[in-house]
Amino acid sequence: MTEPDNAVITLGEIVGVFGVKGWVKLFSYTEPKEKIGQYAPWLVGNGVKSQSVVLEVLHIHGKGLIAKLQDINDRDSAALLIGHSITVARSELAALPANEFYWRDLLGLRVVNLQGIELGDVEQLLETGAHDVLVIKKEGMETLIPYVWNHFIYAVNLEAGIIQVDWPVDWQTD
């Protein structure tokens, strides 16, 4: 179930221009948002074609981010990048400690409780103040399971594509 190392991961997108010297406004999917600047090289593209770009400067500006990209020196050049995604090769992501996973890796995994009953597949994750929550879907039913290790989450096996949880069945079948 794991992605190949040559897969790309979307970190954000270019949403506007800032000034007349080629700066762009960014929307970052990373947490915290400025962590987007720690990855390199960026691949900037529109889904059809991507180009490698070098980030020169990144600043927090209000609630967003602005960036200066190498060789983008005027407003017109910057405007051509609006709507383009910012991606990096998966191999550029940091290795994580045991029992920590990138959210992207959990999406689509089957969720099975300790009794061996399949609860569904991970459709998304939600960030809450207390902890993250898995959103599990099966046959139109939705189950929310707090992502708390050794309390609700007992094992994640990326190779097998399974998350084992301590969670009761919320519905009955006839």
PDB file of C-alpha atoms in Angstrom:
ATOM      1  CA  MET A   1       0.000   0.000   0.000  1.00  0.00           C
ATOM      2  CA  THR A   2       2.963   2.352   0.364  1.00  0.00           C
ATOM      3  CA  GLU A   3       3.751   4.738  -2.462  1.00  0.00           C
ATOM      4  CA  PRO A   4       6.945   4.426  -4.480  1.00  0.00           C
ATOM      5  CA  ASP A   5       9.733   6.822  -3.544  1.00  0.00           C
ATOM      6  CA  ASN A   6       9.379   8.567  -6.917  1.00  0.00           C
ATOM      7  CA  ALA A   7       5.807   9.628  -6.083  1.00  0.00           C
ATOM      8  CA  VAL A   8       5.211  13.308  -5.492  1.00  0.00           C
ATOM      9  CA  ILE A   9       3.526  14.841  -2.464  1.00  0.00           C
ATOM     10  CA  THR A  10       1.571  18.076  -2.757  1.00  0.00           C
ATOM     11  CA  LEU A  11       2.659  20.609  -0.131  1.00  0.00           C
ATOM     12  CA  GLY A  12       0.693  23.643  -1.248  1.00  0.00           C
ATOM     13  CA  GLU A  13      -0.158  25.900  -4.150  1.00  0.00           C
ATOM     14  CA  ILE A  14       0.592  29.302  -5.580  1.00  0.00           C
ATOM     15  CA  VAL A  15      -2.500  31.455  -5.107  1.00  0.00           C
ATOM     16  CA  GLY A  16      -1.456  34.945  -6.180  1.00  0.00           C
ATOM     17  CA  VAL A  17       1.246  37.493  -6.800  1.00  0.00           C
ATOM     18  CA  PHE A  18       2.769  39.910  -4.325  1.00  0.00           C
ATOM     19  CA  GLY A  19       4.303  43.122  -5.580  1.00  0.00           C
ATOM     20  CA  VAL A  20       6.071  43.665  -8.875  1.00  0.00           C
ATOM     21  CA  LYS A  21       9.386  41.840  -8.318  1.00  0.00           C
ATOM     22  CA  GLY A  22       8.210  38.261  -8.878  1.00  0.00           C
ATOM     23  CA  TRP A  23       7.039  37.341  -5.380  1.00  0.00           C
ATOM     24  CA  VAL A  24       4.129  34.892  -5.070  1.00  0.00           C
ATOM     25  CA  LYS A  25       1.483  34.218  -2.431  1.00  0.00           C
ATOM     26  CA  LEU A  26       1.318  30.613  -1.214  1.00  0.00           C
ATOM     27  CA  PHE A  27      -1.218  28.397   0.461  1.00  0.00           C
ATOM     28  CA  SER A  28       0.589  25.708   2.445  1.00  0.00           C
ATOM     29  CA  TYR A  29      -0.816  22.308   3.410  1.00  0.00           C
ATOM     30  CA  THR A  30       2.033  21.713   5.874  1.00  0.00           C
ATOM     31  CA  GLU A  31       1.702  22.129   9.618  1.00  0.00           C
ATOM     32  CA  PRO A  32       2.959  24.598  10.609  1.00  0.00           C
ATOM     33  CA  LYS A  33       2.424  26.382   7.299  1.00  0.00           C
ATOM     34  CA  GLU A  34       5.976  27.766   7.065  1.00  0.00           C
ATOM     35  CA  LYS A  35       7.395  24.222   7.131  1.00  0.00           C
ATOM     36  CA  ILE A  36       6.767  24.160   3.378  1.00  0.00           C
ATOM     37  CA  GLY A  37      10.077  26.027   3.065  1.00  0.00           C
ATOM     38  CA  GLN A  38      12.025  23.105   4.566  1.00  0.00           C
ATOM     39  CA  TYR A  39      11.455  20.893   1.537  1.00  0.00           C
ATOM     40  CA  ALA A  40      13.500  21.097  -1.645  1.00  0.00           C
ATOM     41  CA  PRO A  41      13.555  21.064  -4.525  1.00  0.00           C
ATOM     42  CA  TRP A  42      10.031  22.186  -5.228  1.00  0.00           C
ATOM     43  CA  LEU A  43       8.287  20.951  -8.337  1.00  0.00           C
ATOM     44  CA  VAL A  44       5.822  23.607  -9.463  1.00  0.00           C
ATOM     45  CA  GLY A  45       3.249  22.559 -11.994  1.00  0.00           C
ATOM     46  CA  ASN A  46      -0.281  22.575 -13.299  1.00  0.00           C
ATOM     47  CA  GLY A  47      -0.880  18.822 -13.437  1.00  0.00           C
ATOM     48  CA  VAL A  48       0.421  18.516 -17.000  1.00  0.00           C
ATOM     49  CA  LYS A  49       3.946  19.846 -16.689  1.00  0.00           C
ATOM     50  CA  SER A  50       6.122  20.592 -13.649  1.00  0.00           C
ATOM     51  CA  GLN A  51       9.372  22.468 -13.316  1.00  0.00           C
ATOM     52  CA  SER A  52      11.948  22.357 -10.566  1.00  0.00           C
ATOM     53  CA  VAL A  53      12.235  25.688  -8.769  1.00  0.00           C
ATOM     54  CA  VAL A  54      14.507  26.985  -6.050  1.00  0.00           C
ATOM     55  CA  LEU A  55      12.970  28.838  -3.136  1.00  0.00           C
ATOM     56  CA  GLU A  56      15.058  31.911  -2.344  1.00  0.00           C
ATOM     57  CA  VAL A  57      13.017  33.514   0.452  1.00  0.00           C
ATOM     58  CA  LEU A  58       9.872  32.599   2.387  1.00  0.00           C
ATOM     59  CA  HIS A  59       8.038  34.948   4.772  1.00  0.00           C
ATOM     60  CA  ILE A  60       4.873  34.803   6.810  1.00  0.00           C
ATOM     61  CA  HIS A  61       2.685  37.660   5.606  1.00  0.00           C
ATOM     62  CA  GLY A  62      -0.522  38.195   7.557  1.00  0.00           C
ATOM     63  CA  LYS A  63      -2.326  34.858   7.659  1.00  0.00           C
ATOM     64  CA  GLY A  64      -0.501  33.555   4.601  1.00  0.00           C
ATOM     65  CA  LEU A  65       2.929  33.117   3.091  1.00  0.00           C
ATOM     66  CA  ILE A  66       4.854  34.947   0.393  1.00  0.00           C
ATOM     67  CA  ALA A  67       7.871  33.589  -1.439  1.00  0.00           C
ATOM     68  CA  LYS A  68      10.554  34.637  -3.876  1.00  0.00           C
ATOM     69  CA  LEU A  69      11.450  31.926  -6.357  1.00  0.00           C
ATOM     70  CA  GLN A  70      14.743  31.877  -8.245  1.00  0.00           C
ATOM     71  CA  ASP A  71      14.479  33.229 -11.826  1.00  0.00           C
ATOM     72  CA  ILE A  72      10.968  34.641 -11.279  1.00  0.00           C
ATOM     73  CA  ASN A  73      11.749  38.362 -11.279  1.00  0.00           C
ATOM     74  CA  ASP A  74       8.612  40.198 -12.383  1.00  0.00           C
ATOM     75  CA  ARG A  75       4.886  40.233 -11.757  1.00  0.00           C
ATOM     76  CA  ASP A  76       4.015  38.764 -15.164  1.00  0.00           C
ATOM     77  CA  SER A  77       6.278  35.720 -14.659  1.00  0.00           C
ATOM     78  CA  ALA A  78       4.848  35.213 -11.179  1.00  0.00           C
ATOM     79  CA  ALA A  79       1.261  35.484 -12.492  1.00  0.00           C
ATOM     80  CA  LEU A  80       1.874  32.535 -14.818  1.00  0.00           C
ATOM     81  CA  LEU A  81       2.321  30.334 -11.737  1.00  0.00           C
ATOM     82  CA  ILE A  82      -1.030  31.130 -10.101  1.00  0.00           C
ATOM     83  CA  GLY A  83      -2.969  27.914  -9.569  1.00  0.00           C
ATOM     84  CA  HIS A  84       0.116  25.720  -9.824  1.00  0.00           C
ATOM     85  CA  SER A  85       0.726  23.049  -7.192  1.00  0.00           C
ATOM     86  CA  ILE A  86       3.902  22.863  -5.132  1.00  0.00           C
ATOM     87  CA  THR A  87       5.072  19.273  -4.826  1.00  0.00           C
ATOM     88  CA  VAL A  88       8.182  17.417  -3.727  1.00  0.00           C
ATOM     89  CA  ALA A  89       9.399  13.916  -4.368  1.00  0.00           C
ATOM     90  CA  ARG A  90       8.244  11.551  -1.626  1.00  0.00           C
ATOM     91  CA  SER A  91      11.888  10.631  -1.064  1.00  0.00           C
ATOM     92  CA  GLU A  92      12.436  14.193   0.236  1.00  0.00           C
ATOM     93  CA  LEU A  93      10.110  13.622   3.209  1.00  0.00           C
ATOM     94  CA  ALA A  94      11.815  12.975   6.528  1.00  0.00           C
ATOM     95  CA  ALA A  95      11.775   9.463   7.924  1.00  0.00           C
ATOM     96  CA  LEU A  96       9.409   9.234  10.876  1.00  0.00           C
ATOM     97  CA  PRO A  97       9.884   7.495  14.221  1.00  0.00           C
ATOM     98  CA  ALA A  98       8.090   4.231  14.943  1.00  0.00           C
ATOM     99  CA  ASN A  99       4.291   4.494  15.101  1.00  0.00           C
ATOM    100  CA  GLU A 100       4.239   7.899  13.399  1.00  0.00           C
ATOM    101  CA  PHE A 101       2.831   8.229   9.897  1.00  0.00           C
ATOM    102  CA  TYR A 102       2.118  10.857   7.319  1.00  0.00           C
ATOM    103  CA  TRP A 103      -1.629  11.384   7.018  1.00  0.00           C
ATOM    104  CA  ARG A 104      -1.415  10.629   3.315  1.00  0.00           C
ATOM    105  CA  ASP A 105      -0.199   7.121   4.137  1.00  0.00           C
ATOM    106  CA  LEU A 106      -3.260   6.385   6.279  1.00  0.00           C
ATOM    107  CA  LEU A 107      -5.825   7.368   3.654  1.00  0.00           C
ATOM    108  CA  GLY A 108      -7.519   4.346   2.103  1.00  0.00           C
ATOM    109  CA  LEU A 109      -6.326   1.845   4.724  1.00  0.00           C
ATOM    110  CA  ARG A 110      -8.841  -0.734   5.943  1.00  0.00           C
ATOM    111  CA  VAL A 111      -9.786  -0.400   9.603  1.00  0.00           C
ATOM    112  CA  VAL A 112     -10.362  -3.625  11.532  1.00  0.00           C
ATOM    113  CA  ASN A 113     -11.277  -3.868  15.212  1.00  0.00           C
ATOM    114  CA  LEU A 114      -9.717  -6.270  17.731  1.00  0.00           C
ATOM    115  CA  GLN A 115     -12.529  -8.767  17.074  1.00  0.00           C
ATOM    116  CA  GLY A 116     -11.558  -8.897  13.387  1.00  0.00           C
ATOM    117  CA  ILE A 117     -14.602  -6.978  12.139  1.00  0.00           C
ATOM    118  CA  GLU A 118     -13.896  -4.594   9.276  1.00  0.00           C
ATOM    119  CA  LEU A 119     -15.200  -1.118  10.105  1.00  0.00           C
ATOM    120  CA  GLY A 120     -14.422   0.452   6.726  1.00  0.00           C
ATOM    121  CA  ASP A 121     -11.700   2.475   5.030  1.00  0.00           C
ATOM    122  CA  VAL A 122     -10.009   5.693   6.136  1.00  0.00           C
ATOM    123  CA  GLU A 123     -11.554   8.431   4.021  1.00  0.00           C
ATOM    124  CA  GLN A 124      -9.935  11.414   5.735  1.00  0.00           C
ATOM    125  CA  LEU A 125      -8.378  12.656   8.938  1.00  0.00           C
ATOM    126  CA  LEU A 126      -9.551  15.598  10.989  1.00  0.00           C
ATOM    127  CA  GLU A 127      -7.377  17.760  13.162  1.00  0.00           C
ATOM    128  CA  THR A 128      -8.994  18.707  16.447  1.00  0.00           C
ATOM    129  CA  GLY A 129      -7.576  20.536  19.423  1.00  0.00           C
ATOM    130  CA  ALA A 130      -7.165  17.379  21.463  1.00  0.00           C
ATOM    131  CA  HIS A 131      -6.094  14.797  18.864  1.00  0.00           C
ATOM    132  CA  ASP A 132      -6.516  13.755  15.259  1.00  0.00           C
ATOM    133  CA  VAL A 133      -9.582  11.744  14.244  1.00  0.00           C
ATOM    134  CA  LEU A 134      -9.888   9.032  11.591  1.00  0.00           C
ATOM    135  CA  VAL A 135     -13.007   9.315   9.419  1.00  0.00           C
ATOM    136  CA  ILE A 136     -13.961   5.765   8.436  1.00  0.00           C
ATOM    137  CA  LYS A 137     -16.546   5.022   5.728  1.00  0.00           C
ATOM    138  CA  LYS A 138     -18.300   1.778   4.922  1.00  0.00           C
ATOM    139  CA  GLU A 139     -21.494   1.356   2.905  1.00  0.00           C
ATOM    140  CA  GLY A 140     -22.509   4.973   3.402  1.00  0.00           C
ATOM    141  CA  MET A 141     -21.943   4.818   7.159  1.00  0.00           C
ATOM    142  CA  GLU A 142     -19.355   7.058   8.806  1.00  0.00           C
ATOM    143  CA  THR A 143     -17.421   6.260  11.970  1.00  0.00           C
ATOM    144  CA  LEU A 144     -15.123   8.714  13.755  1.00  0.00           C
ATOM    145  CA  ILE A 145     -12.265   7.160  15.719  1.00  0.00           C
ATOM    146  CA  PRO A 146      -9.831   9.252  17.782  1.00  0.00           C
ATOM    147  CA  TYR A 147      -6.249   8.626  16.675  1.00  0.00           C
ATOM    148  CA  VAL A 148      -4.904   7.820  20.147  1.00  0.00           C
ATOM    149  CA  TRP A 149      -2.220   5.132  20.346  1.00  0.00           C
ATOM    150  CA  ASN A 150      -2.680   2.236  22.779  1.00  0.00           C
ATOM    151  CA  HIS A 151      -6.162   3.417  23.599  1.00  0.00           C
ATOM    152  CA  PHE A 152      -8.016   3.197  20.275  1.00  0.00           C
ATOM    153  CA  ILE A 153      -5.224   2.636  17.723  1.00  0.00           C
ATOM    154  CA  TYR A 154      -3.208  -0.536  18.257  1.00  0.00           C
ATOM    155  CA  ALA A 155      -1.379  -1.184  15.010  1.00  0.00           C
ATOM    156  CA  VAL A 156      -0.805   0.343  11.594  1.00  0.00           C
ATOM    157  CA  ASN A 157       0.506  -1.991   8.918  1.00  0.00           C
ATOM    158  CA  LEU A 158       1.160   0.031   5.777  1.00  0.00           C
ATOM    159  CA  GLU A 159       2.302  -3.001   3.791  1.00  0.00           C
ATOM    160  CA  ALA A 160      -0.929  -4.906   4.514  1.00  0.00           C
ATOM    161  CA  GLY A 161      -3.022  -1.742   4.315  1.00  0.00           C
ATOM    162  CA  ILE A 162      -4.657  -2.253   7.716  1.00  0.00           C
ATOM    163  CA  ILE A 163      -5.172  -0.234  10.888  1.00  0.00           C
ATOM    164  CA  GLN A 164      -6.145  -2.280  13.948  1.00  0.00           C
ATOM    165  CA  VAL A 165      -8.350  -0.468  16.446  1.00  0.00           C
ATOM    166  CA  ASP A 166     -10.141  -1.079  19.719  1.00  0.00           C
ATOM    167  CA  TRP A 167     -13.571   0.133  18.651  1.00  0.00           C
ATOM    168  CA  PRO A 168     -17.018  -1.450  18.848  1.00  0.00           C
ATOM    169  CA  VAL A 169     -19.216  -2.036  15.828  1.00  0.00           C
ATOM    170  CA  ASP A 170     -21.577   0.969  15.679  1.00  0.00           C
ATOM    171  CA  TRP A 171     -24.174  -0.694  13.482  1.00  0.00           C
ATOM    172  CA  GLN A 172     -25.785  -4.097  13.088  1.00  0.00           C
ATOM    173  CA  THR A 173     -26.486  -5.922   9.870  1.00  0.00           C
ATOM    174  CA  ASP A 174     -29.555  -8.110   9.350  1.00  0.00           C
TER     175      ASP A 174
END
